[in-house]
mmCIF file of C-alpha atoms in Angstrom:
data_model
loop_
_atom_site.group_PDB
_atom_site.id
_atom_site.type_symbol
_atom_site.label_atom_id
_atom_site.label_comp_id
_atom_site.label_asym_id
_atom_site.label_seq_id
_atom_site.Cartn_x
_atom_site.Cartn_y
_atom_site.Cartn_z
ATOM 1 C CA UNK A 1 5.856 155.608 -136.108
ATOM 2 C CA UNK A 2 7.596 156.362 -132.752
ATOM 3 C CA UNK A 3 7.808 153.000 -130.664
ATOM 4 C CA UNK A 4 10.163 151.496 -127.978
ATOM 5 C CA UNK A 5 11.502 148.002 -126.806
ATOM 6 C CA UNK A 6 11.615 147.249 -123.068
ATOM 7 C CA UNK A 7 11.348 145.232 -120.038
ATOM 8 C CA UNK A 8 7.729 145.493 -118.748
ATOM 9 C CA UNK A 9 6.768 143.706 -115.469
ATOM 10 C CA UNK A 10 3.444 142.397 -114.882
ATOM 11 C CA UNK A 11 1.696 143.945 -112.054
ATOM 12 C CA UNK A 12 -1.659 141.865 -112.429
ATOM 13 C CA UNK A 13 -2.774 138.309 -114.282
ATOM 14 C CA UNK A 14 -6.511 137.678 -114.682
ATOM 15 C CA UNK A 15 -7.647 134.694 -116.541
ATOM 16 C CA UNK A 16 -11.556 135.883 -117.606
ATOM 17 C CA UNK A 17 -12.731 133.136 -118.827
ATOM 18 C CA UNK A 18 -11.086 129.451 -120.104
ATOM 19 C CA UNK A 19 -8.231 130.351 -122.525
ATOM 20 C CA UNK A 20 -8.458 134.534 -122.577
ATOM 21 C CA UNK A 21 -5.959 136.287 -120.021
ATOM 22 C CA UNK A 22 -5.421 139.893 -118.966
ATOM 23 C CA UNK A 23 -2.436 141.334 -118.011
ATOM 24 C CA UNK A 24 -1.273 144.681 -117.099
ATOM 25 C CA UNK A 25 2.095 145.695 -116.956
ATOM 26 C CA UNK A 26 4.104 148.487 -116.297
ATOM 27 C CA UNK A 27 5.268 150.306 -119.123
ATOM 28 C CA UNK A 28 6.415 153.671 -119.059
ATOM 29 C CA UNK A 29 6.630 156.015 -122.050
ATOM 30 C CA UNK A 30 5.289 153.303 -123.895
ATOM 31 C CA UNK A 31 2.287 154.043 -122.069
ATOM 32 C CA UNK A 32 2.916 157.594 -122.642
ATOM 33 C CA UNK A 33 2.738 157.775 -126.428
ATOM 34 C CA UNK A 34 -0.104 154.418 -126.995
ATOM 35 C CA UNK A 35 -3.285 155.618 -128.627
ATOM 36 C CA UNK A 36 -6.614 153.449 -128.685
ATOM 37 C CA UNK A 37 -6.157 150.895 -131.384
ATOM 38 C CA UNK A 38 -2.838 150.386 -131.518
ATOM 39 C CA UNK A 39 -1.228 146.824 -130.607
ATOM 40 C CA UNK A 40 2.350 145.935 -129.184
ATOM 41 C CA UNK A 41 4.242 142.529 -129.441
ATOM 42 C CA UNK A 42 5.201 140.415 -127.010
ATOM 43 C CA UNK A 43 8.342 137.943 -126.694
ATOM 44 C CA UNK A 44 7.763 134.618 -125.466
ATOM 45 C CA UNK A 45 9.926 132.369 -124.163
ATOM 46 C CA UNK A 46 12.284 130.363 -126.865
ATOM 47 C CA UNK A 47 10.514 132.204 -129.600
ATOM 48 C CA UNK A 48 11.925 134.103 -132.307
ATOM 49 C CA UNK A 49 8.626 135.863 -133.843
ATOM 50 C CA UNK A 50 6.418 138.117 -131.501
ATOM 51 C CA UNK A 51 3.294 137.601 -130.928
ATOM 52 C CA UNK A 52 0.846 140.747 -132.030
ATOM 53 C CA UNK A 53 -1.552 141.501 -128.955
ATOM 54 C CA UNK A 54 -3.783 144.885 -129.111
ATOM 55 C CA UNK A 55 -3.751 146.886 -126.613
ATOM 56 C CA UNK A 56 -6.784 147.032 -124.184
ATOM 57 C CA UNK A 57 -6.422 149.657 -121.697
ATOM 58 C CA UNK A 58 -3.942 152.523 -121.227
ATOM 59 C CA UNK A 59 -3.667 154.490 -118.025
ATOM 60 C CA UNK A 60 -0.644 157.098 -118.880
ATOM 61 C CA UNK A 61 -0.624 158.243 -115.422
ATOM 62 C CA UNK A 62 0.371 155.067 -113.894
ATOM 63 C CA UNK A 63 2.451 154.199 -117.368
ATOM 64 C CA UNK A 64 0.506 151.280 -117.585
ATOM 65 C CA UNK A 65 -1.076 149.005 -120.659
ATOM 66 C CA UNK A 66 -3.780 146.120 -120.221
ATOM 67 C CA UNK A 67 -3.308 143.190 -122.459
ATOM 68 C CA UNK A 68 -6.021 140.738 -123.222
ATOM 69 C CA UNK A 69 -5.286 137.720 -125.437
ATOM 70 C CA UNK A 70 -6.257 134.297 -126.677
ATOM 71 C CA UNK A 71 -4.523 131.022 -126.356
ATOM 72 C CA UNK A 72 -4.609 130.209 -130.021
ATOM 73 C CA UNK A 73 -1.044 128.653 -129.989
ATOM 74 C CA UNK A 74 1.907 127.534 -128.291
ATOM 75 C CA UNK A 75 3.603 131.374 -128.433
ATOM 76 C CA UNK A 76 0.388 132.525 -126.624
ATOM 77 C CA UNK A 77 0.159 129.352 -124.152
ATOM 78 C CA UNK A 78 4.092 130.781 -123.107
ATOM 79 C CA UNK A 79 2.433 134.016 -122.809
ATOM 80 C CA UNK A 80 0.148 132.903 -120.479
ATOM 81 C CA UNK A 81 2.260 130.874 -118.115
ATOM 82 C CA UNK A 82 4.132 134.242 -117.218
ATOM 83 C CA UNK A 83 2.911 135.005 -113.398
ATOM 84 C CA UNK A 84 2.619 138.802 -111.621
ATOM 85 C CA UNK A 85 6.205 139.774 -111.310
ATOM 86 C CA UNK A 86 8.017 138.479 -113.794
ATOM 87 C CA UNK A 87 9.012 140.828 -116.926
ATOM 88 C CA UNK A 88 9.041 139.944 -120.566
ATOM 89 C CA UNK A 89 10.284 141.749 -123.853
ATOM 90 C CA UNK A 90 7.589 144.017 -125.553
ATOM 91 C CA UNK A 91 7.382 146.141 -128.520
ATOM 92 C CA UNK A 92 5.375 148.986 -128.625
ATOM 93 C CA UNK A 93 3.074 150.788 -129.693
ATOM 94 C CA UNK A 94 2.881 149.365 -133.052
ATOM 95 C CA UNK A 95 0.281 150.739 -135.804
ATOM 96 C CA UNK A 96 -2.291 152.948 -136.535
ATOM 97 C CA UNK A 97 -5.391 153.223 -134.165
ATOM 98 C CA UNK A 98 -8.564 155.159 -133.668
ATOM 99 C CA UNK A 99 -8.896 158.634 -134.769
ATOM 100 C CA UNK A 100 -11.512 159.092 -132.177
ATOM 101 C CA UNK A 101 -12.347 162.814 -132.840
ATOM 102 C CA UNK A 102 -14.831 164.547 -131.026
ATOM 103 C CA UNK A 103 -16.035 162.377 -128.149
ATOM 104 C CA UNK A 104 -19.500 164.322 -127.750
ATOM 105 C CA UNK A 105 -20.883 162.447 -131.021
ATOM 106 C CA UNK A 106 -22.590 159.627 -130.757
ATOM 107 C CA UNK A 107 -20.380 157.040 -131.216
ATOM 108 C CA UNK A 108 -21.728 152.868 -132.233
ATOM 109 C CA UNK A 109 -18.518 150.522 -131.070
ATOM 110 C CA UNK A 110 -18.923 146.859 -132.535
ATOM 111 C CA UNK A 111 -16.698 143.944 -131.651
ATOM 112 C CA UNK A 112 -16.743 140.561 -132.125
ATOM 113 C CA UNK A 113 -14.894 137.501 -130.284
ATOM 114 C CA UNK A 114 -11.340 138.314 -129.910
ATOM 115 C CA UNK A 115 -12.126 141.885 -131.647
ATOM 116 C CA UNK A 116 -13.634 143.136 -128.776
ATOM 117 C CA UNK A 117 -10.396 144.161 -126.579
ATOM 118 C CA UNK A 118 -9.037 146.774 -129.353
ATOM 119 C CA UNK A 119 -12.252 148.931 -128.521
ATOM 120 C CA UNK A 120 -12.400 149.681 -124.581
ATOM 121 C CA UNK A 121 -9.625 152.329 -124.466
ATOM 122 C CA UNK A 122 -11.909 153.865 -127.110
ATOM 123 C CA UNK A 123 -15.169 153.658 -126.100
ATOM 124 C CA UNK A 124 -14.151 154.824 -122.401
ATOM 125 C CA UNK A 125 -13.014 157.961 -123.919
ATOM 126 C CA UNK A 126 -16.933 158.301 -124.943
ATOM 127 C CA UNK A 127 -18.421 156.799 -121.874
ATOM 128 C CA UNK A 128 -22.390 157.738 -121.852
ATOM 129 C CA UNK A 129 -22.178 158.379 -125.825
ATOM 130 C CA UNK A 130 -21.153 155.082 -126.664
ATOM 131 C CA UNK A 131 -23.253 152.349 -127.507
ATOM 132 C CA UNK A 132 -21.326 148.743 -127.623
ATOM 133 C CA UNK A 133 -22.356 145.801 -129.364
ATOM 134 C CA UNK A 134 -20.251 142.656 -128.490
ATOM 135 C CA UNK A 135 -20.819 139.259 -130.378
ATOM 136 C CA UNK A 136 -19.319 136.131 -128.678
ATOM 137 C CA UNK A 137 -19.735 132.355 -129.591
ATOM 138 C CA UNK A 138 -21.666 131.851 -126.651
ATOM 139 C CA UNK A 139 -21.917 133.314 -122.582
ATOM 140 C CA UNK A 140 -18.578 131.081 -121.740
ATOM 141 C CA UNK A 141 -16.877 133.150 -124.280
ATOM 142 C CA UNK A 142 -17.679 136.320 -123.171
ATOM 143 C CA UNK A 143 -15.295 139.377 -122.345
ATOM 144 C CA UNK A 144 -15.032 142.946 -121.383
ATOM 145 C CA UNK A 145 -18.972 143.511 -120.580
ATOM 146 C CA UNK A 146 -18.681 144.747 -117.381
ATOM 147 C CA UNK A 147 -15.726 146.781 -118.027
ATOM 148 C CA UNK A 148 -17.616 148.695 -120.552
ATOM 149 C CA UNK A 149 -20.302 149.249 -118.538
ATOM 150 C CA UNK A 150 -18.476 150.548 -115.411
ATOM 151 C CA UNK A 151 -17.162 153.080 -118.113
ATOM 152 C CA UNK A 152 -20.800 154.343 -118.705
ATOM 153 C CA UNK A 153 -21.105 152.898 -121.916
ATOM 154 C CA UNK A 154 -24.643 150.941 -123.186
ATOM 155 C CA UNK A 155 -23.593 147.656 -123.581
ATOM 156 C CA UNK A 156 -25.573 145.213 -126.034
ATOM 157 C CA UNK A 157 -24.628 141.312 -126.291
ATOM 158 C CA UNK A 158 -25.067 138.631 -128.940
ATOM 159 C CA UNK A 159 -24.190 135.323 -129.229
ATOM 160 C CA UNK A 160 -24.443 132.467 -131.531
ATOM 161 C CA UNK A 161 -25.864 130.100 -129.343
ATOM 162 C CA UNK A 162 -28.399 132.403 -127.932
ATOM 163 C CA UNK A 163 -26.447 131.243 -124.377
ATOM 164 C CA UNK A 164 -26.531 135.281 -123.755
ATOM 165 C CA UNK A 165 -28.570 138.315 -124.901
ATOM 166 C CA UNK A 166 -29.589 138.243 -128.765
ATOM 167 C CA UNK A 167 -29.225 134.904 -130.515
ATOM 168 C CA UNK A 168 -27.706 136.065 -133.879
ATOM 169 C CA UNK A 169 -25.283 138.553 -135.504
ATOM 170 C CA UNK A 170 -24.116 141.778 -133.796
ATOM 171 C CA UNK A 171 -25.480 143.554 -136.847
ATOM 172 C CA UNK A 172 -29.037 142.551 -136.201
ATOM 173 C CA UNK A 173 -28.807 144.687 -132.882
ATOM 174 C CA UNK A 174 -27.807 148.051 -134.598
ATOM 175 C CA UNK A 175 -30.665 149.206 -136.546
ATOM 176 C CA UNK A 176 -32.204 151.372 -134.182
ATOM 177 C CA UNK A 177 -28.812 152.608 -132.483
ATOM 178 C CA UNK A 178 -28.395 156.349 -132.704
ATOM 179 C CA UNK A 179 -24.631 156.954 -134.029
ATOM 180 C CA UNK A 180 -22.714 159.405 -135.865
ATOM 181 C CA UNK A 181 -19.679 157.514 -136.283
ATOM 182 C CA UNK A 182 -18.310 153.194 -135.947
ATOM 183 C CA UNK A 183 -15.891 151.751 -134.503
ATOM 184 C CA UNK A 184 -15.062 147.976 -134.957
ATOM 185 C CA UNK A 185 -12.756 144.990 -134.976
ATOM 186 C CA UNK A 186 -13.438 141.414 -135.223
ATOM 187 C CA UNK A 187 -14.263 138.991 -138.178
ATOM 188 C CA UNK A 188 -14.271 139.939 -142.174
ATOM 189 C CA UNK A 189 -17.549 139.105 -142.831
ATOM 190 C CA UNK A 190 -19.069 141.288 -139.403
ATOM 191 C CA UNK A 191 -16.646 144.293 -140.653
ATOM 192 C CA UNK A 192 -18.022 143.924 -144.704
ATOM 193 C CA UNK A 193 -21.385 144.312 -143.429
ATOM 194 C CA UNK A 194 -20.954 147.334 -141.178
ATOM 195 C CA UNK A 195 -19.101 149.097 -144.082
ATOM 196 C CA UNK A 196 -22.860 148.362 -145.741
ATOM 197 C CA UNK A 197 -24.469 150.247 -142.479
ATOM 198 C CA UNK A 198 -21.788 153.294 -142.767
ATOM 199 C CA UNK A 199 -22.650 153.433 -146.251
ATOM 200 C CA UNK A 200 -26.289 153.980 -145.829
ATOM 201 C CA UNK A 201 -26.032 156.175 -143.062
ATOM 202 C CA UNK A 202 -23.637 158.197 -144.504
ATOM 203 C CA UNK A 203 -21.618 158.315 -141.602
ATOM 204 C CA UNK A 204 -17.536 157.463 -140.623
ATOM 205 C CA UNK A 205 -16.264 153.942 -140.199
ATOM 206 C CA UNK A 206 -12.943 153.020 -138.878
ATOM 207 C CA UNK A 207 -12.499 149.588 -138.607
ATOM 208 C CA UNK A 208 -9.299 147.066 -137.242
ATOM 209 C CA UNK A 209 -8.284 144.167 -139.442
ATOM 210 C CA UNK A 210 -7.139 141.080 -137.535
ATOM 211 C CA UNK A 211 -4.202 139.786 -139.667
ATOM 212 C CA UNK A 212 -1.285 137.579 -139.027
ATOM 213 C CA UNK A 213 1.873 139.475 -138.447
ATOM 214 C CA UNK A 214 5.683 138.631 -137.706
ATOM 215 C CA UNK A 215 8.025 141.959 -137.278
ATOM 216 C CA UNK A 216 5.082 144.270 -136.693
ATOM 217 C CA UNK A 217 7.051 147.083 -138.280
ATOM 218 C CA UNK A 218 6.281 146.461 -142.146
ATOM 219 C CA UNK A 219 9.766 144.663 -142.734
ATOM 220 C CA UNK A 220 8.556 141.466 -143.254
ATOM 221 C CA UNK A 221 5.342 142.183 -145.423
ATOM 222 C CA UNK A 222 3.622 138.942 -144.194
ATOM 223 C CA UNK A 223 0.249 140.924 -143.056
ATOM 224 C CA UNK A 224 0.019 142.486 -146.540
ATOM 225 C CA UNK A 225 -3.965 143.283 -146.970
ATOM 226 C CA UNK A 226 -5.577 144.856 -150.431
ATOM 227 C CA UNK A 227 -6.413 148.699 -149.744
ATOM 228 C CA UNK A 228 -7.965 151.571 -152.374
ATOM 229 C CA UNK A 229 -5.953 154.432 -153.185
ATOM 230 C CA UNK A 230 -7.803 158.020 -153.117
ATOM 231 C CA UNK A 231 -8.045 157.995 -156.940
ATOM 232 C CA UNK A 232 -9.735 154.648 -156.628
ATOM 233 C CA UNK A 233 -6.753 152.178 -158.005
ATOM 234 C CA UNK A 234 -5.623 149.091 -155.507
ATOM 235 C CA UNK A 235 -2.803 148.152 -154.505
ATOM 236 C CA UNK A 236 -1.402 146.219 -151.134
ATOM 237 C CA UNK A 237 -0.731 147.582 -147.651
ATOM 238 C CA UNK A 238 0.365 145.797 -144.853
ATOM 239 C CA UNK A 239 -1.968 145.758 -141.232
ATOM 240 C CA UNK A 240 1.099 146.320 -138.934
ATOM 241 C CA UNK A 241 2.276 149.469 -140.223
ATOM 242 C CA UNK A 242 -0.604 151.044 -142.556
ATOM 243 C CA UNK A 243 -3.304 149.560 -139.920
ATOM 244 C CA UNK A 244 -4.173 148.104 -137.973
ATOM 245 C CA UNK A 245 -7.152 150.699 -137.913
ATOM 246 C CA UNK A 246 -8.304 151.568 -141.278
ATOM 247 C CA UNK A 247 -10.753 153.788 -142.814
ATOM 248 C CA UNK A 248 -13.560 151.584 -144.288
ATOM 249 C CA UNK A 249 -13.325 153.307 -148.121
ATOM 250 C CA UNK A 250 -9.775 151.913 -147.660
ATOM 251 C CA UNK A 251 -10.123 148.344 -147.316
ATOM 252 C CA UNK A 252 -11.083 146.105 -150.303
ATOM 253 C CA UNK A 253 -12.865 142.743 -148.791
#
């Protein structure tokens, strides 16, 4: 795993709705060498530990990366008090992401909350093939709709509240969704059940596990997560370094 520390500058600072910001900074060969999936982490202020954020958008031309992350703690309400500008420490590109393959297919991306950011860099690289399926707690809480749709993908909605689209579960909007192969990050139980979907199709899965993680380099083994080995036997792998983006016959919920 190939990754770099630097000094990135933020060129532009979007909050998108209460609590979730989006930055883009410059970051040269970083830039150069992320894939879709993969995550970096940031430095904030007076902090020792990073904080993990996955990496939205790429655009290797420019040498830029799009972040877009939560308030969920103080580390992250540091994060988002940095304005267009200024520079902060990141470390990048962490991880494992998306073997995307052969963008022709028909490809079913599902994200939920939080989840959803992981997926765009993806699913642009599919555009018209793509079919997305974003669950949110309700309309206030939604993200990234329109940017998936200006890349050509079909975008589906769901939230809990009904405030937006389908009132339920993302998985109750993919049963009649032409697709080949998954992509997906967000919540346990939404990732379990799509396994169940990939199963009965008979198709690939590749899903991102959310996880709590401190060097982001498998040092520290504090995002250690139960996987299968090929001859079946468990043992314990860690998000950061073996993930975050798994195959599904790898992870044991």
């Amino acid at each position: 795993m190939k990754y770099d520390v630097k000094q990135c500058k933020i060129l532009s600072k979007q909050e998108l709705t209460k609590g979730i910001f989006s930055f883009v900074v410059q970051a040269g060969e970083m830039a150069k060498t992320a894939q879709p999936g993969q995550f970096a982490n940031l430095l904030a202020p007076g902090k020792t530990l990073r904080r993990p954020i996955s990496i939205c958008e790429i655009d290797k031309e420019q040498e830029t990366l799009r972040f877009v992350f939560e308030i969920r703690g103080e580390g992250t309400q540091l994060l988002s008090e940095f304005a267009v500008g200024d520079s902060f420490d990141i470390l990048g590109p962490l991880g494992n992401g998306f073997q995307l393959g052969d963008t022709k297919r028909k490809a079913l991306f599902v994200g939920g909350g939080i989840g959803v950011p992981p997926l765009l860099q993806g699913a642009k690289a599919f555009g018209e093939n793509a079919t997305v399926v974003l669950g949110f707690r309700s309309q206030n809480a939604m993200i990234l709709r329109e940017d998936f749709e200006q890349a050509g993908c079909k975008v589906i909605v769901a939230t809990d509240d009904g405030s937006y689209g389908h009132h339920g579960l993302v998985t109750d909007c993919i049963g009649d969704v032409e697709a080949d192969v998954i992509f997906a990050c967000g919540p346990m139980p939404m990732l379990k059940a799509l396994t169940k979907v990939a199963d009965d199709r008979k198709i690939e899965c590749q899903i991102s596990l959310e996880e709590r993680m401190a060097c982001g380099i498998g040092a520290c083994l504090g995002c250690a997560c139960r996987i299968r080995r090929e001859d079946g036997s468990e043992t314990f792998g860690h998000v950061c370094k073996d993930g975050p983006v798994f195959d599904y016959h790898k992870v044991v919920f």
